mmCIF file of C-alpha atoms in Angstrom:
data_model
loop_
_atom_site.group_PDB
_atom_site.id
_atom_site.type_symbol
_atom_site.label_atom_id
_atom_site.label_comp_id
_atom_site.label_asym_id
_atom_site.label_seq_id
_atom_site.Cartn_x
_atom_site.Cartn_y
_atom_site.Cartn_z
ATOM 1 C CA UNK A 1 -26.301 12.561 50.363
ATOM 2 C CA UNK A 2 -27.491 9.434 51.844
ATOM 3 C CA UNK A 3 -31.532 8.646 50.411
ATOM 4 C CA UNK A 4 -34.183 6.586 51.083
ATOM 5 C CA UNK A 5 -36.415 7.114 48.174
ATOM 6 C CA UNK A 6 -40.137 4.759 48.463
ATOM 7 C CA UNK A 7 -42.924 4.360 46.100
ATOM 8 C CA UNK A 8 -46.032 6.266 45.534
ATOM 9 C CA UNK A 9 -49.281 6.199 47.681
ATOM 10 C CA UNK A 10 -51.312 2.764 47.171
ATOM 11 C CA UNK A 11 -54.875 2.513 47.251
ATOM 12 C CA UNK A 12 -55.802 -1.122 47.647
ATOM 13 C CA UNK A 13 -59.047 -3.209 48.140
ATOM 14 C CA UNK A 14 -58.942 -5.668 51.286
ATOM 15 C CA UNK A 15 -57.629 -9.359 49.863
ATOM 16 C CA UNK A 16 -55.669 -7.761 47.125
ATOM 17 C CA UNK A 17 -51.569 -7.971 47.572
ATOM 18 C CA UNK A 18 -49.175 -5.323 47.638
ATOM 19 C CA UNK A 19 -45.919 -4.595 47.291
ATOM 20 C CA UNK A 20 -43.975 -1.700 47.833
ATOM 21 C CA UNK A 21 -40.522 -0.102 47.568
ATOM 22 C CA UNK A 22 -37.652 1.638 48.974
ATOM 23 C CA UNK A 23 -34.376 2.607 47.329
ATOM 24 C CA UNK A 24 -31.451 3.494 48.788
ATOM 25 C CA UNK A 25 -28.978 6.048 47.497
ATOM 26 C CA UNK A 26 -25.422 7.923 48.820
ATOM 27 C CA UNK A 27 -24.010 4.777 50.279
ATOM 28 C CA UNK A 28 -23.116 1.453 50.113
ATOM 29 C CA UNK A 29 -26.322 -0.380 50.281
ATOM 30 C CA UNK A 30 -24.808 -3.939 51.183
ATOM 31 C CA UNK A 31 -23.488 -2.377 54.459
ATOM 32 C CA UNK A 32 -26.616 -1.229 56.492
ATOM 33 C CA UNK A 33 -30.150 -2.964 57.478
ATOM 34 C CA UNK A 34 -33.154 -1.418 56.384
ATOM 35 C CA UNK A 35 -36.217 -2.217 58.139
ATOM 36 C CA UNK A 36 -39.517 -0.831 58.146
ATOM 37 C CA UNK A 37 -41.518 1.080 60.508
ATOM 38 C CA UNK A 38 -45.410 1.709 60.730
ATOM 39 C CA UNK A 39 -47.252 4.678 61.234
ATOM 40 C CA UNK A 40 -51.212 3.746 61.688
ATOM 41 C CA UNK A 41 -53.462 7.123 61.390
ATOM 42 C CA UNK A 42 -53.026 9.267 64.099
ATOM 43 C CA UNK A 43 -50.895 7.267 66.316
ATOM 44 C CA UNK A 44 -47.064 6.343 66.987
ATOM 45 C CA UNK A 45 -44.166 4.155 65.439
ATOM 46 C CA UNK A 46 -44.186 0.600 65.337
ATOM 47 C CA UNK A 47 -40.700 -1.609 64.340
ATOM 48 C CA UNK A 48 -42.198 -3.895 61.570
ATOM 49 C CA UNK A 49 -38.846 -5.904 60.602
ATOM 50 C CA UNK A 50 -35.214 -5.307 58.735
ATOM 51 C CA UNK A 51 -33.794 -6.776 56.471
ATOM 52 C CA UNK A 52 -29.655 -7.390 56.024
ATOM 53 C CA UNK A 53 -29.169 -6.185 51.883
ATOM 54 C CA UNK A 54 -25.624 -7.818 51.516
ATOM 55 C CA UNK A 55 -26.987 -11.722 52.915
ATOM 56 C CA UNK A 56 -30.842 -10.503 53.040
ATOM 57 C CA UNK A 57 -30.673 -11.795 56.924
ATOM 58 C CA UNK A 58 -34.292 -11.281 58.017
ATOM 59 C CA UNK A 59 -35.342 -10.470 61.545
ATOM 60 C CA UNK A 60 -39.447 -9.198 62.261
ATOM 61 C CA UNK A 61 -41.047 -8.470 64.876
ATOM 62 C CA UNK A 62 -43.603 -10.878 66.854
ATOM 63 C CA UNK A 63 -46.305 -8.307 66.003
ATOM 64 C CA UNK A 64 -45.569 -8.855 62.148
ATOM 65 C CA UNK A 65 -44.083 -12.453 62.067
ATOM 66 C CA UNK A 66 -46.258 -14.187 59.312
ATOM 67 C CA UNK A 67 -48.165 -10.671 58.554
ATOM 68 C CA UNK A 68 -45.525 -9.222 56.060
ATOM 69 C CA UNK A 69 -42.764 -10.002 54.107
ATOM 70 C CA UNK A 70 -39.660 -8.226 54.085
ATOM 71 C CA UNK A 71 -37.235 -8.482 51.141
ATOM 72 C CA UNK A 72 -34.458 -6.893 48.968
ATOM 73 C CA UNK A 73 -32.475 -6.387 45.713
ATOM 74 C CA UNK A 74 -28.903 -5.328 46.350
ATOM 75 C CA UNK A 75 -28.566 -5.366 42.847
ATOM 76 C CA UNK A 76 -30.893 -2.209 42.478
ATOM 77 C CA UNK A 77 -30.162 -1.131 45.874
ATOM 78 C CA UNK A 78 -33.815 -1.625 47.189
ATOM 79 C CA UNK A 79 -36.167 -3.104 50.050
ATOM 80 C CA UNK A 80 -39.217 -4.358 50.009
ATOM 81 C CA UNK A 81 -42.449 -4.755 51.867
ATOM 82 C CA UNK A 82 -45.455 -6.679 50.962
ATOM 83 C CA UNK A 83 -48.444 -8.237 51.886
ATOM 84 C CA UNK A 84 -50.332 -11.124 50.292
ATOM 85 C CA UNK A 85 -53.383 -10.190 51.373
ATOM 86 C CA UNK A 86 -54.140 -7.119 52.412
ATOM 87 C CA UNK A 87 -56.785 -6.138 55.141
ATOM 88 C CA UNK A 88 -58.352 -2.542 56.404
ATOM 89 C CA UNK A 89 -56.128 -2.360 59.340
ATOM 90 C CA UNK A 90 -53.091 -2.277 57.336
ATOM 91 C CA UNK A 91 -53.833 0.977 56.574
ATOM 92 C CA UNK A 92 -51.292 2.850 57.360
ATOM 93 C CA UNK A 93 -48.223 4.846 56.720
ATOM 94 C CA UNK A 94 -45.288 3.244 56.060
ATOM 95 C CA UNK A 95 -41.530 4.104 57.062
ATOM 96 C CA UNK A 96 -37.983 2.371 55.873
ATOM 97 C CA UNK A 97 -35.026 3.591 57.662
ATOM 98 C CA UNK A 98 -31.582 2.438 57.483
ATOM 99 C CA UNK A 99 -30.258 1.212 61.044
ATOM 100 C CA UNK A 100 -27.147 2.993 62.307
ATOM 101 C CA UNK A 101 -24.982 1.451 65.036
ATOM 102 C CA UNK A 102 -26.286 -1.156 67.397
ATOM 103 C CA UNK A 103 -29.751 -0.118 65.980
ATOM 104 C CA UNK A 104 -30.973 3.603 65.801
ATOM 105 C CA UNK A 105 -32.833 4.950 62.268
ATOM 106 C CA UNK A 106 -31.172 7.501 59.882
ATOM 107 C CA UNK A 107 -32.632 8.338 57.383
ATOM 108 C CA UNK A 108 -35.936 7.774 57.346
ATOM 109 C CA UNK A 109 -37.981 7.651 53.913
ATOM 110 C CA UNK A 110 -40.250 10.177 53.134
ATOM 111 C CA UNK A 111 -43.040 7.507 53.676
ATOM 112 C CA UNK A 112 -45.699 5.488 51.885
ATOM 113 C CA UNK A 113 -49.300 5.784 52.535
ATOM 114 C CA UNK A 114 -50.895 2.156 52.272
ATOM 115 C CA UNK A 115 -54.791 2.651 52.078
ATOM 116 C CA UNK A 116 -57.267 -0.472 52.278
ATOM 117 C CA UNK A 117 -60.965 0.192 51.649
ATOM 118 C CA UNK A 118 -63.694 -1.670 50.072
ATOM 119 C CA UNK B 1 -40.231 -6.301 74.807
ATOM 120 C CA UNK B 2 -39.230 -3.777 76.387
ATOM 121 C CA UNK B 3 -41.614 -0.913 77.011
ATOM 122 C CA UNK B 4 -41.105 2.809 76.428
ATOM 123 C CA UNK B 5 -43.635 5.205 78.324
ATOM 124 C CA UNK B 6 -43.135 8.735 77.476
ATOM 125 C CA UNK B 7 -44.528 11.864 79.580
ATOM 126 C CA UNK B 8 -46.270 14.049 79.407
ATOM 127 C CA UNK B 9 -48.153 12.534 76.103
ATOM 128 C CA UNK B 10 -48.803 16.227 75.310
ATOM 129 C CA UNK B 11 -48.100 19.502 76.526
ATOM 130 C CA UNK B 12 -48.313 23.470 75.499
ATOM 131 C CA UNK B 13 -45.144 25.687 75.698
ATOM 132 C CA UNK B 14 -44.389 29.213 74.480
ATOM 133 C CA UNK B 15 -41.115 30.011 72.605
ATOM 134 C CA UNK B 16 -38.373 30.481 74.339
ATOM 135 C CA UNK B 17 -39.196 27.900 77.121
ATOM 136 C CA UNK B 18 -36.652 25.334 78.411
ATOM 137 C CA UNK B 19 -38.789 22.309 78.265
ATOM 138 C CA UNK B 20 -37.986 18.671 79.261
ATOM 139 C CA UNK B 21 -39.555 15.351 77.717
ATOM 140 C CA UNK B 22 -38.798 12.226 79.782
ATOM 141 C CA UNK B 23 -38.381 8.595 78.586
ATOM 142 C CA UNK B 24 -38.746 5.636 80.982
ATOM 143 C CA UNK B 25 -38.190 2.203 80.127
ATOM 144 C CA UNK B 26 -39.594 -1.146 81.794
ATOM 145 C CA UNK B 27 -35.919 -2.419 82.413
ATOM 146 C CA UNK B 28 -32.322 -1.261 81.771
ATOM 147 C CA UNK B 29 -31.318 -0.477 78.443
ATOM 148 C CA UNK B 30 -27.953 1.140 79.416
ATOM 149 C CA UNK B 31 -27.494 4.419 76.661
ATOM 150 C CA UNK B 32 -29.327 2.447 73.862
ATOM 151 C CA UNK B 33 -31.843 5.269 73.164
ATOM 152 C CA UNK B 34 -32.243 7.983 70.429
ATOM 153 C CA UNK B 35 -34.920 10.680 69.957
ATOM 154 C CA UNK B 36 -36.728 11.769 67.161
ATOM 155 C CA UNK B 37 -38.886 14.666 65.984
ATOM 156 C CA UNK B 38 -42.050 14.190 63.593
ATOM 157 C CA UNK B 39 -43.758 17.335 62.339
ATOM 158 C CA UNK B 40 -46.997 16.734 60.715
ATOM 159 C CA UNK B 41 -47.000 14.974 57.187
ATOM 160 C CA UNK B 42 -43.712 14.374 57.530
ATOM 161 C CA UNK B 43 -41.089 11.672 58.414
ATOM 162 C CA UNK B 44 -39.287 11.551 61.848
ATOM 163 C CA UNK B 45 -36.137 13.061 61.609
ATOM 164 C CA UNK B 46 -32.641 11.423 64.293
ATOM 165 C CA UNK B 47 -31.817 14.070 67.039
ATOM 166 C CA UNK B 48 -30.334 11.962 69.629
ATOM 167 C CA UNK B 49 -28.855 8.746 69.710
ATOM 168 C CA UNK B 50 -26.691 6.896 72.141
ATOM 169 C CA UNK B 51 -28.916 8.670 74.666
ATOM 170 C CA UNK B 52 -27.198 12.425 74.589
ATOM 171 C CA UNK B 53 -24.863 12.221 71.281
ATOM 172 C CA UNK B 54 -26.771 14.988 68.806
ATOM 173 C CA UNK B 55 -26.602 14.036 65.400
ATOM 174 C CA UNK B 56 -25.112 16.106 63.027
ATOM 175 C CA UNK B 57 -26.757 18.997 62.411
ATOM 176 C CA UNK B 58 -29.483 19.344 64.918
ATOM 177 C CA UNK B 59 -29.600 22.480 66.829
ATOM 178 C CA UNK B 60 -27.464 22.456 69.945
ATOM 179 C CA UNK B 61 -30.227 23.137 72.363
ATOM 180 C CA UNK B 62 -31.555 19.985 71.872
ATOM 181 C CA UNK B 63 -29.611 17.572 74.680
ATOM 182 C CA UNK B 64 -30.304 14.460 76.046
ATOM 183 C CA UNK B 65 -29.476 12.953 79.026
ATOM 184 C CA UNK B 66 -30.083 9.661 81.129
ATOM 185 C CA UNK B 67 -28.657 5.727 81.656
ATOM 186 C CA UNK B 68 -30.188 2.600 82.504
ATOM 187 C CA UNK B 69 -33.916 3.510 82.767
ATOM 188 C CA UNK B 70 -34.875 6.981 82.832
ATOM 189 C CA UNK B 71 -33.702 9.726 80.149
ATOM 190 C CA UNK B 72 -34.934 13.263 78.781
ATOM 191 C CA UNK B 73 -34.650 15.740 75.676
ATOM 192 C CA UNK B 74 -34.484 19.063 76.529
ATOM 193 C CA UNK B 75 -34.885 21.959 74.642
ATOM 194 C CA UNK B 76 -33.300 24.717 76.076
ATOM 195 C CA UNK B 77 -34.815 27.855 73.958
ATOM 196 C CA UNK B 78 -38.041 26.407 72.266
ATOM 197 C CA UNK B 79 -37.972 27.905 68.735
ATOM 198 C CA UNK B 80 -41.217 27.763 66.510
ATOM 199 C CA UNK B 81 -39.896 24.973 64.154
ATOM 200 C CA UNK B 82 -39.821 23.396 67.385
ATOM 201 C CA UNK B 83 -43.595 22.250 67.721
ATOM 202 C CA UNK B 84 -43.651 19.071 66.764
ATOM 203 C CA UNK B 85 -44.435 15.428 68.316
ATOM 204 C CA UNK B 86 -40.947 13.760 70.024
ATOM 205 C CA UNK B 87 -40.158 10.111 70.445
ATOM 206 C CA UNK B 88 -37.744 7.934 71.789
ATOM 207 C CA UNK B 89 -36.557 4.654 70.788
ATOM 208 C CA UNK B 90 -34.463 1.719 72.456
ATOM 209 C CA UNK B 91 -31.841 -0.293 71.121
ATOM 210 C CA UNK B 92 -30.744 -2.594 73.631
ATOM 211 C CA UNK B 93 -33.052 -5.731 73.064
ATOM 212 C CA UNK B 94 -34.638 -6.995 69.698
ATOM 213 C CA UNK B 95 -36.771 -7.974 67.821
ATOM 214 C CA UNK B 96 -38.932 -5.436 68.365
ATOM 215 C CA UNK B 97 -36.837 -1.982 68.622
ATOM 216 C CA UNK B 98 -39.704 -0.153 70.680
ATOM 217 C CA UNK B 99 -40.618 3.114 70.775
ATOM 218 C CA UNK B 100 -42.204 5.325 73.375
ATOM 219 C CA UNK B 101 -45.852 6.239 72.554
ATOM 220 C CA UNK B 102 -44.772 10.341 71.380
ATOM 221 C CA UNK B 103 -45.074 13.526 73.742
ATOM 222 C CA UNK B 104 -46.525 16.215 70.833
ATOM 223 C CA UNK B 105 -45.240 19.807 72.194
ATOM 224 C CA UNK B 106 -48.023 22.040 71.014
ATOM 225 C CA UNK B 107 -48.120 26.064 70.890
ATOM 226 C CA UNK B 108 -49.352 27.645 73.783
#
């Protein structure tokens, strides 16, 4: 079975840096981009970035450009996404997917709540 | 970047409706969509991709339909796992993929 598998909930102070993790599972990890996805409280999807495992070929969105960084560790099969300084409106939940095909998302991870609060 | 506008943004249906969600984009994006369901707490979940190819193991009366700018996900017999909100996404230009803004199908 093919798996995304991220990290646990963060609860993080605004300035402080954060990074978290997604880990991929069921197939061959070198093959497929992961990128990232955000879900802010209450409100829709946003494509954040992906990332190319096997050459870690980075693409992000304008939106995120300079905001995030995007990384990975084919040697542990996993993805990153991380912040160096973290402010309230990053809260948010945040998706990986692996891209299928010219670009559509299966699977999605089950998610990983980001929350920033003095 | 290409926009997505979905309608309606929300609407109330009782099971066993045929209901239809449409999906306009700001400029042609040939069959480069997919469709996704999100029930609360949880991750979206693929339905549709390549505008009306249903991934495996979704339901058959979920269909999608549609070319160039204008597409919809129907549901042909609305079952109660059903409820849920519904996106779509394009794949024809990035960076950024874009998604519509959701249509959440609500008991009514």
């Amino acid at each position: 079975e093919v798996q995304l598998v991220q990290s646990g909930a963060e609860v993080k102070k605004p300035g402080e840096s954060l990074k978290i993790s997604c880990k991929g599972s069921g197939y061959s990890f070198t093959s497929y981009w992961i990128g990232w996805v955000r879900q802010m409280p209450g409100k829709g999807l946003e494509w954040m970035g992906i990332i190319y495992p096997g050459d870690s070929d980075t693409r992000y969105s304008p939106s995120f450009q300079g905001q995030v960084t995007i990384s990975a560790d084919k040697s542990i099969s996993t993805a990153y996404l991380q912040w160096s300084s973290l402010k309230a409106s990053d809260t948010a939940m945040y998706y990986c997917v692996r891209h299928i095909g010219r670009g559509w998302f299966d699977p999605w991870g089950q998610g990983t709540l980001v929350t920033v609060s003095s | 970047a290409i926009r997505m506008t979905q309608s309606p943004s929300s609407f109330s249906a009782s099971t066993g409706d045929r209901v239809t969600i449409t999906c306009r984009a700001s400029q042609g994006i040939s069959s480069y969509l997919a469709w996704y369901q999100q029930k609360p707490g949880k991750a979206p979940k693929l339905l549709i991709y390549a505008a009306s190819t249903l991934q495996s193991g979704v339901p058959s009366r979920f269909s999608g339909s549609g070319s160039g700018t204008d597409f919809t996900l129907t549901i042909s017999c609305l079952q109660s796992e059903d409820f849920a909100t519904y996106y779509c996404q394009q794949y024809y230009s990035y960076p950024p993929y874009t998604f519509g803004q959701g249509t959440k199908l609500e008991i009514k």
